[in-house]
Coordinates of C-alpha atoms in Angstrom, one line a residue:
Chain O
M1 CA 27.8 39.0 6.5
T2 CA 24.5 39.5 8.3
Y3 CA 21.5 37.5 7.0
D4 CA 18.1 39.0 7.0
V5 CA 16.6 35.8 8.4
A6 CA 18.3 32.7 10.1
V7 CA 15.9 29.8 10.2
V8 CA 16.9 27.1 12.7
G9 CA 15.5 23.8 11.5
S10 CA 14.4 22.7 8.0
G11 CA 11.3 20.7 8.7
P12 CA 7.8 21.8 7.5
G13 CA 7.8 24.9 9.7
G14 CA 11.3 25.9 8.7
A15 CA 10.8 25.1 5.1
V16 CA 7.7 27.3 4.8
T17 CA 9.4 30.1 6.6
A18 CA 12.5 29.9 4.4
R19 CA 10.6 29.8 1.1
E20 CA 8.3 32.7 1.9
C21 CA 11.2 34.9 3.2
A22 CA 13.5 34.0 0.3
R23 CA 10.7 34.7 -2.2
R24 CA 10.3 38.2 -0.8
G25 CA 14.0 38.8 -1.6
L26 CA 15.4 38.4 1.9
R27 CA 18.8 36.8 2.5
V28 CA 17.9 33.6 4.2
V29 CA 20.1 30.9 5.8
V30 CA 18.6 27.6 7.0
L31 CA 20.5 25.7 9.6
E32 CA 19.8 22.0 10.0
E33 CA 21.5 19.7 12.5
G34 CA 20.8 16.6 10.6
A35 CA 22.2 15.3 7.3
W36 CA 21.1 16.0 3.8
V37 CA 19.7 12.7 2.6
E38 CA 18.3 12.6 -0.9
P39 CA 14.6 11.6 -0.9
G40 CA 14.2 8.0 -1.7
S41 CA 17.8 7.0 -0.9
A42 CA 16.8 5.4 2.5
E43 CA 14.2 2.6 2.5
P44 CA 11.0 3.8 4.2
Y45 CA 10.6 2.7 7.8
S46 CA 13.9 0.8 7.8
L47 CA 16.6 0.6 10.4
D48 CA 18.9 2.3 7.8
Q49 CA 16.4 5.2 7.7
M50 CA 16.4 5.4 11.5
R51 CA 20.1 5.6 11.6
R52 CA 20.4 8.2 8.9
Q53 CA 17.3 10.4 9.3
Y54 CA 16.2 10.1 12.9
R55 CA 17.5 11.9 16.0
N56 CA 19.3 9.4 18.3
Q57 CA 18.7 6.8 15.6
G58 CA 15.0 6.7 16.6
L59 CA 15.7 5.8 20.3
T60 CA 14.1 8.8 22.0
V61 CA 11.8 8.3 24.9
A62 CA 9.8 10.5 27.2
L63 CA 10.5 9.4 30.7
G64 CA 7.5 8.5 32.9
R65 CA 5.5 5.5 34.0
P66 CA 5.1 4.1 31.5
P67 CA 7.8 5.7 29.4
V68 CA 6.6 6.9 26.0
A69 CA 8.8 6.1 23.0
Y70 CA 8.7 8.9 20.4
T71 CA 10.6 9.7 17.3
E72 CA 12.0 12.9 15.9
A73 CA 13.4 13.3 12.4
S74 CA 16.9 14.8 12.2
C75 CA 17.6 15.5 8.5
V76 CA 17.1 18.2 6.0
G77 CA 13.3 18.4 5.5
G78 CA 12.6 17.0 9.0
G79 CA 9.6 14.9 9.6
S80 CA 8.3 15.3 6.0
E81 CA 11.1 13.1 4.8
V82 CA 10.3 10.1 7.0
N83 CA 6.6 10.2 7.8
S84 CA 3.8 8.5 6.0
G85 CA 2.6 11.7 4.3
L86 CA -1.0 11.6 5.6
Y87 CA -2.6 15.0 5.4
H88 CA -5.3 16.5 7.5
R89 CA -6.7 19.9 8.2
A90 CA -7.2 20.6 11.9
D91 CA -10.7 20.0 13.2
A92 CA -12.7 23.3 13.5
Q93 CA -13.6 22.4 17.1
V94 CA -10.0 21.9 18.0
L95 CA -9.0 25.3 16.5
Q96 CA -11.9 26.9 18.5
E97 CA -10.7 25.1 21.7
W98 CA -7.1 26.4 21.2
S99 CA -8.3 29.9 20.3
S100 CA -10.4 30.4 23.4
A101 CA -8.2 28.6 25.9
H102 CA -5.0 30.4 24.9
A103 CA -6.5 33.7 23.6
I104 CA -5.1 33.2 20.1
E105 CA -6.1 35.6 17.4
G106 CA -6.9 34.6 13.8
L107 CA -6.8 30.9 14.3
G108 CA -10.4 30.0 13.2
L109 CA -10.9 27.5 10.4
A110 CA -11.9 30.4 8.1
D111 CA -8.7 32.2 8.9
L112 CA -6.6 29.2 8.0
V113 CA -8.5 28.0 4.9
P114 CA -6.4 30.1 2.4
W115 CA -3.2 28.8 4.0
F116 CA -4.5 25.2 4.0
E117 CA -5.3 25.6 0.3
A118 CA -1.8 27.0 -0.4
V119 CA -0.2 24.0 1.3
E120 CA -2.5 21.5 -0.4
E121 CA -1.7 22.9 -3.8
R122 CA 2.1 22.9 -3.3
L123 CA 2.1 19.4 -1.8
S124 CA -0.3 17.9 -4.4
I125 CA -2.6 16.6 -1.7
S126 CA -4.6 13.8 -3.2
T127 CA -6.3 10.5 -2.6
P128 CA -5.0 7.7 -4.8
P129 CA -7.4 6.5 -7.5
G130 CA -8.3 2.8 -7.5
P131 CA -8.4 0.2 -4.8
M132 CA -6.8 0.8 -1.4
N133 CA -3.8 -1.3 -0.4
A134 CA -4.5 -4.6 1.5
A135 CA -3.6 -3.3 4.9
S136 CA -6.0 -0.4 4.5
D137 CA -8.7 -2.6 3.2
V138 CA -8.6 -4.6 6.5
L139 CA -9.5 -1.4 8.4
R140 CA -12.2 -0.4 5.8
R141 CA -13.8 -3.9 6.0
G142 CA -13.8 -3.8 9.8
A143 CA -15.2 -0.3 10.0
E144 CA -18.0 -1.0 7.5
A145 CA -18.9 -4.2 9.3
L146 CA -19.4 -2.2 12.5
G147 CA -20.9 0.8 10.8
W148 CA -18.0 3.1 11.9
D149 CA -17.0 6.2 10.0
G150 CA -13.6 6.2 8.3
L151 CA -11.7 7.5 5.3
D152 CA -8.8 6.8 3.0
V153 CA -6.7 9.8 4.2
P154 CA -5.2 12.1 1.4
R155 CA -1.4 12.2 1.1
W156 CA 1.2 14.6 -0.1
V157 CA 2.0 12.5 -3.1
R158 CA 2.3 13.6 -6.7
R159 CA 0.9 11.1 -9.2
D160 CA 2.0 11.9 -12.7
A161 CA 0.6 9.7 -15.5
G162 CA 2.8 6.7 -16.2
A163 CA 5.2 7.4 -13.3
A164 CA 5.5 6.0 -9.8
P165 CA 3.9 8.2 -7.1
V166 CA 6.4 10.6 -5.5
K167 CA 6.1 11.8 -1.9
Q168 CA 6.2 15.6 -1.8
T169 CA 8.7 16.1 1.0
M170 CA 10.1 19.4 2.0
L171 CA 13.3 18.8 0.1
R172 CA 11.2 18.3 -3.1
T173 CA 8.9 21.2 -2.5
Y174 CA 9.2 24.1 -0.1
L175 CA 13.0 23.8 0.4
A176 CA 13.6 23.4 -3.3
D177 CA 11.6 26.6 -3.8
A178 CA 13.5 28.3 -1.1
V179 CA 16.9 27.4 -2.6
A180 CA 15.6 28.5 -6.1
A181 CA 14.7 31.8 -4.5
G182 CA 18.2 32.2 -3.1
A183 CA 18.1 30.7 0.3
E184 CA 21.2 28.9 1.6
V185 CA 20.6 25.5 3.4
R186 CA 23.4 24.3 5.6
S187 CA 23.2 20.7 6.9
G188 CA 25.1 19.2 9.8
V189 CA 25.1 22.5 11.7
R190 CA 24.0 22.4 15.4
V191 CA 22.8 25.7 16.9
E192 CA 24.0 25.7 20.4
R193 CA 22.2 28.9 21.5
L194 CA 20.8 32.2 20.4
R195 CA 22.9 35.4 20.7
L196 CA 20.9 37.9 22.7
A197 CA 21.6 41.5 23.4
G198 CA 19.0 43.2 25.6
D199 CA 15.6 42.6 24.0
R200 CA 16.9 41.6 20.7
V201 CA 18.5 38.6 19.1
T202 CA 21.6 39.3 17.0
G203 CA 22.3 35.8 15.6
V204 CA 23.0 32.3 16.6
V205 CA 26.0 30.5 17.9
T206 CA 26.5 27.2 16.1
D207 CA 29.0 24.4 16.8
R208 CA 31.2 26.0 14.1
E209 CA 30.7 29.8 14.1
V210 CA 28.5 32.7 15.0
I211 CA 26.0 33.6 12.3
R212 CA 24.5 37.1 12.5
A213 CA 20.9 37.7 11.4
E214 CA 18.4 40.5 11.7
H215 CA 15.7 38.0 12.6
V216 CA 15.8 34.5 13.9
V217 CA 13.0 32.0 13.4
V218 CA 13.3 28.8 15.5
C219 CA 11.7 25.8 13.8
G220 CA 13.3 22.8 15.5
G221 CA 10.1 21.0 16.5
A222 CA 8.5 20.5 19.9
V223 CA 11.5 19.1 21.6
Q224 CA 14.5 21.0 20.1
S225 CA 12.9 24.5 19.9
P226 CA 12.1 24.8 23.6
A227 CA 15.5 23.3 24.4
L228 CA 17.3 25.9 22.3
L229 CA 15.3 28.7 23.9
Q230 CA 16.1 27.4 27.3
R231 CA 19.8 27.1 26.6
S232 CA 19.6 30.7 25.5
G233 CA 18.1 31.8 28.8
L234 CA 14.5 32.1 27.6
R235 CA 12.4 30.0 29.9
R236 CA 9.1 31.8 30.5
N237 CA 6.3 29.3 29.5
V238 CA 8.9 27.4 27.5
G239 CA 9.1 23.6 27.6
R240 CA 6.0 22.9 29.7
G241 CA 2.8 21.6 28.2
L242 CA 4.3 19.0 26.0
S243 CA 1.4 17.2 24.3
M244 CA 1.3 14.1 22.1
H245 CA -0.8 11.3 20.8
P246 CA -0.1 8.3 23.0
T247 CA -0.6 5.2 20.9
V248 CA -0.9 1.4 21.5
K249 CA -0.5 -1.2 18.8
V250 CA -1.9 -4.6 17.9
L251 CA -0.5 -7.1 15.5
A252 CA -3.1 -8.8 13.4
Q253 CA -2.8 -11.9 11.3
L254 CA -5.2 -12.4 8.3
D255 CA -5.9 -15.2 5.9
E256 CA -4.5 -13.2 3.0
E257 CA -1.3 -11.4 2.4
V258 CA -1.7 -7.8 3.7
N259 CA 1.9 -6.6 4.3
D260 CA 3.7 -4.2 2.0
P261 CA 6.9 -3.5 3.8
A262 CA 7.4 -0.2 1.9
D263 CA 4.0 1.3 2.8
L264 CA 1.3 1.3 5.4
A265 CA -2.5 1.5 5.8
T266 CA -3.8 4.9 4.8
Y267 CA -7.3 4.3 5.9
Q268 CA -8.2 5.7 9.3
V269 CA -11.3 5.1 11.5
K270 CA -12.8 8.4 12.5
E271 CA -15.8 7.3 14.4
F272 CA -14.3 8.5 17.7
A273 CA -12.3 11.4 16.3
P274 CA -10.7 13.7 17.3
A275 CA -10.5 12.0 20.7
M276 CA -9.3 8.7 19.2
T277 CA -8.1 7.5 15.8
I278 CA -7.5 4.0 14.6
G279 CA -5.0 3.4 11.8
G280 CA -2.1 1.3 10.4
S281 CA 1.6 1.3 11.2
A282 CA 4.7 0.3 9.3
G283 CA 5.1 -3.5 9.1
R284 CA 8.5 -4.4 7.9
P285 CA 9.6 -7.8 9.4
G286 CA 11.8 -6.0 11.9
M287 CA 8.8 -3.9 13.1
I288 CA 6.7 -7.1 13.3
A289 CA 9.4 -8.7 15.5
L290 CA 9.6 -5.5 17.6
G291 CA 5.8 -5.7 18.0
L292 CA 6.1 -9.3 19.2
S293 CA 9.0 -8.6 21.5
G294 CA 6.8 -8.3 24.6
T295 CA 5.7 -11.9 24.1
W296 CA 8.7 -13.2 22.2
D297 CA 9.2 -16.5 24.1
R298 CA 5.7 -17.6 23.0
D299 CA 5.3 -15.8 19.7
R300 CA 8.7 -15.8 17.9
E301 CA 7.4 -18.4 15.4
L302 CA 4.7 -16.1 14.2
G303 CA 7.2 -13.8 12.5
A304 CA 7.6 -16.3 9.7
D305 CA 4.1 -15.4 8.5
W306 CA 4.8 -11.7 8.3
R307 CA 3.3 -11.3 4.9
R308 CA -0.1 -12.1 6.3
Q309 CA 0.4 -9.7 9.3
S310 CA 0.1 -6.0 9.7
V311 CA 0.5 -3.7 12.7
Y312 CA -2.4 -1.4 13.6
Y313 CA -2.7 1.3 16.2
A314 CA -5.2 3.3 18.4
S315 CA -4.0 6.8 19.3
I316 CA -5.7 9.2 21.7
R317 CA -5.8 12.9 22.4
S318 CA -4.2 12.8 25.8
Q319 CA -5.2 14.6 29.0
G320 CA -1.6 14.2 30.3
T321 CA 1.2 16.6 29.7
G322 CA 5.0 16.5 29.6
R323 CA 8.0 18.7 29.8
V324 CA 11.2 19.4 27.9
R325 CA 14.1 20.5 30.0
A326 CA 17.6 21.6 28.8
V327 CA 20.1 20.5 31.3
P328 CA 23.4 22.4 31.4
G329 CA 26.3 20.3 30.2
V330 CA 24.0 17.6 28.7
R331 CA 23.6 17.6 24.9
D332 CA 20.1 16.2 24.7
P333 CA 17.2 17.7 26.6
V334 CA 15.4 15.6 29.2
V335 CA 11.8 14.8 28.1
T336 CA 9.2 13.6 30.5
Y337 CA 5.5 12.8 30.1
H338 CA 2.8 11.9 32.6
L339 CA 0.1 9.6 31.2
T340 CA -3.0 10.1 33.4
R341 CA -5.3 7.4 34.6
R342 CA -7.9 8.6 32.2
D343 CA -5.3 8.4 29.4
L344 CA -4.6 4.8 30.3
A345 CA -8.3 4.0 30.3
A346 CA -8.6 5.7 26.9
L347 CA -5.8 3.6 25.6
R348 CA -7.4 0.4 26.9
A349 CA -10.6 1.5 25.2
G350 CA -8.8 2.2 22.0
M351 CA -7.0 -1.1 22.0
G352 CA -10.4 -2.8 22.7
R353 CA -12.1 -1.0 19.8
L354 CA -9.2 -1.8 17.5
M355 CA -9.3 -5.5 18.3
V356 CA -13.1 -5.6 17.8
L357 CA -12.6 -4.0 14.5
L358 CA -9.9 -6.3 13.4
S359 CA -12.0 -9.3 14.5
A360 CA -14.8 -7.9 12.4
A361 CA -12.4 -7.6 9.4
G362 CA -11.5 -11.3 9.7
A363 CA -8.3 -11.3 11.7
Q364 CA -7.6 -14.9 12.8
L365 CA -5.1 -13.9 15.4
Q366 CA -4.2 -10.8 17.3
V367 CA -1.3 -10.0 19.6
P368 CA -1.6 -6.7 21.5
S369 CA 1.8 -5.1 21.8
Y370 CA 2.5 -5.1 25.6
V371 CA 4.6 -7.3 27.8
G372 CA 2.9 -10.6 28.5
A373 CA -0.1 -9.9 26.4
P374 CA -2.4 -12.9 25.6
R375 CA -3.1 -14.0 22.0
V376 CA -6.6 -13.1 20.9
S377 CA -8.4 -15.3 18.4
A378 CA -12.1 -14.7 19.4
P379 CA -14.1 -11.5 20.2
E380 CA -14.8 -12.7 23.7
Q381 CA -11.1 -12.7 24.5
V382 CA -10.8 -8.9 23.7
G383 CA -12.1 -7.7 27.1
P384 CA -9.7 -9.7 29.3
A385 CA -6.8 -8.8 26.9
V386 CA -7.6 -5.1 27.3
E387 CA -8.0 -5.3 31.1
A388 CA -4.6 -7.1 31.5
M389 CA -2.7 -4.1 30.0
S390 CA -1.3 -2.6 33.2
R391 CA 0.6 0.7 33.4
A392 CA 3.8 -1.3 34.0
A393 CA 3.3 -3.6 31.0
A394 CA 2.0 -1.0 28.5
A395 CA 4.2 -0.3 25.5
V396 CA 3.2 3.2 24.6
M397 CA 4.7 5.2 21.7
S398 CA 3.9 8.5 20.1
V399 CA 4.5 10.9 17.3
H400 CA 3.1 14.4 16.7
L401 CA 4.6 16.2 19.6
C402 CA 3.3 19.8 20.2
G403 CA 2.7 22.4 22.8
T404 CA 6.1 23.3 24.3
V405 CA 6.2 27.0 23.1
P406 CA 2.5 27.8 23.1
M407 CA 1.2 30.8 21.2
G408 CA -1.4 33.2 22.5
E409 CA -2.0 36.7 23.8
D410 CA -2.2 35.6 27.5
V411 CA 1.4 36.2 28.6
R412 CA 0.8 34.2 31.7
R413 CA 0.3 31.0 29.7
S414 CA 2.0 31.6 26.3
A415 CA 5.6 31.9 25.2
T416 CA 4.8 33.8 22.0
D417 CA 2.1 36.0 20.6
S418 CA -0.6 34.7 18.3
F419 CA 1.8 34.7 15.4
G420 CA 4.8 33.0 17.0
R421 CA 6.8 36.1 18.0
V422 CA 8.5 35.4 21.3
H423 CA 7.3 37.6 24.1
G424 CA 10.0 40.0 25.2
V425 CA 12.4 39.5 22.3
A426 CA 11.6 41.9 19.4
N427 CA 13.1 39.9 16.5
L428 CA 12.8 36.3 17.5
S429 CA 10.0 33.9 16.3
V430 CA 9.1 30.3 16.6
N431 CA 7.3 28.7 13.7
D432 CA 6.7 24.9 14.2
A433 CA 4.6 22.4 16.0
S434 CA 5.7 23.6 19.4
L435 CA 3.3 26.6 18.9
L436 CA 0.2 24.4 18.7
P437 CA -1.2 24.3 22.2
S438 CA -2.0 20.6 22.1
A439 CA -1.8 17.6 19.8
P440 CA -4.8 18.0 17.5
G441 CA -5.9 14.4 17.2
V442 CA -4.6 14.1 13.6
N443 CA -1.2 14.3 12.0
P444 CA -0.4 18.0 12.7
Q445 CA 1.9 18.6 9.7
G446 CA -0.9 20.2 7.5
T447 CA -2.0 22.4 10.4
L448 CA 1.4 23.5 11.4
M449 CA 2.3 24.3 7.8
A450 CA -0.8 26.4 7.4
V451 CA -0.1 28.2 10.7
A452 CA 3.5 28.7 9.6
H453 CA 2.4 30.3 6.3
R454 CA 0.1 32.6 8.3
N455 CA 2.8 33.5 10.8
V456 CA 5.5 34.3 8.2
D457 CA 3.0 36.3 6.2
R458 CA 2.3 38.4 9.3
L459 CA 6.0 38.7 10.0
L460 CA 6.8 39.9 6.5
E461 CA 3.9 42.4 6.6
G462 CA 5.6 43.8 9.7
S463 CA 8.9 44.1 8.0
R464 CA 7.6 46.0 5.0
Chain N
M1 CA 34.6 0.2 22.3
P2 CA 34.0 1.3 25.9
A3 CA 33.7 -1.5 28.5
A4 CA 30.0 -0.9 29.0
S5 CA 29.3 -1.3 25.3
V6 CA 31.4 -4.5 25.2
R7 CA 29.3 -5.8 28.1
L8 CA 26.1 -4.8 26.4
A9 CA 27.1 -6.6 23.2
S10 CA 27.9 -9.7 25.2
L11 CA 24.6 -9.6 27.2
T12 CA 22.7 -9.2 23.9
A13 CA 24.5 -12.2 22.3
D14 CA 23.7 -14.3 25.4
L15 CA 20.0 -13.2 25.2
L16 CA 19.9 -14.3 21.5
V17 CA 20.9 -17.9 22.4
H18 CA 17.3 -18.4 23.5
D19 CA 15.6 -15.6 21.5
L20 CA 17.1 -16.5 18.1
P21 CA 18.3 -20.1 18.5
E22 CA 18.8 -20.4 14.7
A23 CA 21.5 -17.6 14.8
S24 CA 25.1 -18.9 14.8
V25 CA 27.4 -17.8 17.6
H26 CA 29.1 -15.5 15.1
D27 CA 25.9 -13.9 14.0
A28 CA 24.7 -13.5 17.6
A29 CA 28.0 -11.7 18.4
A30 CA 27.6 -9.5 15.3
I31 CA 24.0 -8.6 16.3
G32 CA 25.2 -7.9 19.8
R33 CA 27.8 -5.5 18.6
A34 CA 25.4 -3.7 16.2
T35 CA 22.8 -3.5 19.0
S36 CA 25.4 -2.0 21.3
Q37 CA 26.4 0.6 18.7
H38 CA 22.8 1.5 18.0
L39 CA 22.1 2.0 21.7
A40 CA 25.2 4.2 22.0
S41 CA 23.1 6.9 20.3
L42 CA 20.6 7.0 23.1
P43 CA 20.1 10.5 24.6
G44 CA 22.6 11.1 27.4
V45 CA 20.3 10.8 30.4
T46 CA 18.6 7.7 29.0
R47 CA 22.0 6.2 28.3
A48 CA 23.1 6.8 31.8
G49 CA 19.9 5.1 33.0
V50 CA 20.7 2.1 30.8
C51 CA 24.2 1.9 32.3
V52 CA 22.6 1.8 35.8
A53 CA 20.2 -0.9 34.7
Q54 CA 23.1 -2.9 33.1
A55 CA 25.0 -2.7 36.4
A56 CA 21.9 -4.2 38.1
V57 CA 21.7 -6.9 35.4
V58 CA 25.3 -7.9 35.9
G59 CA 24.9 -7.9 39.7
S60 CA 21.8 -10.0 39.5
A61 CA 23.5 -12.4 37.1
A62 CA 26.4 -12.8 39.6
V63 CA 23.9 -13.7 42.4
L64 CA 22.0 -16.1 40.2
G65 CA 25.1 -17.7 38.6
R66 CA 27.1 -17.7 41.9
R67 CA 30.1 -16.2 40.2
P68 CA 30.9 -13.0 38.3
Y69 CA 29.2 -12.8 34.9
S70 CA 32.5 -12.5 33.1
R71 CA 33.7 -15.8 34.6
M72 CA 30.7 -17.9 33.7
T73 CA 30.7 -20.4 30.8
P74 CA 28.8 -19.3 27.7
D75 CA 26.0 -21.8 28.5
A76 CA 25.7 -20.6 32.1
R77 CA 25.6 -17.0 30.9
A78 CA 22.9 -17.7 28.4
A79 CA 20.8 -19.5 31.0
V80 CA 21.2 -16.8 33.6
V81 CA 20.4 -14.0 31.0
H82 CA 17.3 -15.9 29.9
R83 CA 16.0 -16.2 33.4
L84 CA 16.7 -12.6 34.2
A85 CA 15.0 -11.4 31.0
G86 CA 11.8 -13.2 32.1
S87 CA 12.1 -12.3 35.7
G88 CA 9.9 -9.2 35.9
L89 CA 12.5 -7.5 38.2
P90 CA 12.3 -3.8 37.9
L91 CA 15.2 -2.3 35.9
V92 CA 16.4 -5.7 34.9
S93 CA 13.4 -6.6 32.9
E94 CA 13.1 -3.1 31.4
Y95 CA 16.8 -3.3 30.3
F96 CA 16.1 -6.6 28.5
R97 CA 12.9 -5.2 27.0
L98 CA 14.9 -2.4 25.4
V99 CA 17.8 -4.6 24.3
R100 CA 15.6 -7.3 22.9
G101 CA 13.5 -4.8 20.8
V102 CA 16.6 -3.3 19.2
A103 CA 18.4 -6.6 18.8
L104 CA 15.3 -8.1 17.0
M105 CA 15.2 -5.1 14.7
V106 CA 18.9 -5.4 13.9
A107 CA 18.6 -9.2 13.4
H108 CA 15.8 -8.7 10.8
E109 CA 17.2 -5.6 9.1
D110 CA 21.0 -5.7 9.0
P111 CA 22.6 -7.8 6.3
R112 CA 25.2 -10.2 7.8

C-alpha cells in the first residue's frame, strides 16, 4: 500500500500536519519513534516521566564550553505531552526579523493570525481564573515591587466546570482528530532514512520495513529532523544554525510554602522580552536536589525545606549557534553549541535580575545553580555571586531548539522554501520547529503550530 | 551489566557515602545501580566521553589511593572519591558533576 502522506514525528508539527491531511481525505500514516503513553499516566516532571517520555531519558547535551543540557520528548504527541503548556504568539518584531533575514514569504503577524486563532481554539488557550499559584505569586510580587512588566501566561488547558483542568496535549487534540479522520499512528517505529529516487522521495525506511508514500513530511524536531535528512544524503543548509534559549537557574527559599511538585510558576517577567525572560521551573524534591548539586557539600541540608523552595530561571535569546551532525554508524546525532561571550554576559545579567527580583519578593535565601556558587541572602551579595559564574562553572540548560532546517527563499541560506518544502526534492517537506530561523524568545510551540497549519494548508492547496 | 556500568555503579555508591550519609550501604548500592542504568541511555558520543572520563577517575583514584581502585577498602574508596569529586580536575570533576546530579534525582525519586 502507498500512503498519500507519511508524517515522521507526532509532536505539535506532525500532529497538525496529520490532522489537516487526514481531514482532507488523504491516507495518512504517522511514524513515531517514542512510546504511546496515555496523558496523565506519568507524573509531571518526574524521573519516571523522563524515562518513559524523553529521548535518552532526558540526558541529552549539546557539547561545548560550557555544555548545554537540553531535553527532547520522545513519545506520541512529542513535547506537548511533557511541557508546561505555556502558550505564546511569536512577537511581531521577531517575525519581521525572520522574514527579512531569510526572505520568508507570508510570515508576518497578520499572515499568521488566522492560524494562531485556529490553534488557540483547538487547544482551549486560557488563563486560569482566580489567584495564581504560590510559585507564580513570588514572581508577580517581585516584578510589581520593581515596576517590571509581566503576565500570567495562558496555557493549553481545558477547564470544564466542576472538573480538574486537563492539559490539551496533542494526543488529546490534534492526534485524536487525525485518528478520528482515519490517520494511522504507529509508535515505537524509528525512521532510519528517506527513500529517494532522483528529485523525489518515494517513502521511508524504518527499523522494520519500507513504507511507501506520495509525500513525506518530516516533523521530528530541531535535532531529529536534520539528522534524518542528513542520513538520507540531504545536507545543504541542514543541521547548521541550531538556536536555543540558554537558561540559568536560581533556587529561592521563601518564608511560606511555595512548592507544588506537580506544577510550576506560570507567571513570566516580560520587562526585557524578547531578549530575556524570567520564569519558574519544575521543583520536585529531586529537581531541588539537582539544583543544589553544584554546592551539595554545603547545601544538602537545605533540601529538607523543599516545600518553601522553588526554582526560577532566566533565559535569553542567544547570539551563539550550534550544529546537529549525523555520524555514520552512530545512532544519535552529535549536537554542539557555542555560547558566545555576549551570551555569557547576558546570562549573568539575567541571573542578576532574577536574584534582585527574588530578593524584592521576599526570598530569604538564594542559591544560584552553578558549581561553587555562594549563598545569597542580601541584595548586596547579588553582584559578586553573578560575577563568580565563570564559563567553566556555569550550569546552562535549554529547551525550545530551533533553526536547523531553516525556511526561506534564499537558497544559499535556507534548506526549504517559505512553506517547508525541501529545496530540490519535489514531494518532501519539513514542518516543525527546525524551520523557525531562531529561537523566538518565548515557548515556540504556538508559533510552530501556526506555521505548521499555514504550511500544510499551502501543501494541500498545491495537491488539489 | 557491562564492566564500565558496574564500575560506574560502584563509584556512585562510594560518592554517596559522603553525599547522602543517611543512606544505608544497601540503598547506596541500589542508587548506584539505578544511576548507572539511567546513564546507559546517554547518546553514544556522550557515553563514550563519560567512559573516557571514568577511566581518568579510576586512574586518578589509583594515584591518590596508592593502589588500584578495585583493591581499596570501602572506606578508602569513599575517601578517595570524595576528594576527587571536589578536586576541580578537568574531566574528573565533570564526571562527578554528572553522576552526582543523576544520583540525587534517583535518590529522591525512585522508591526503594
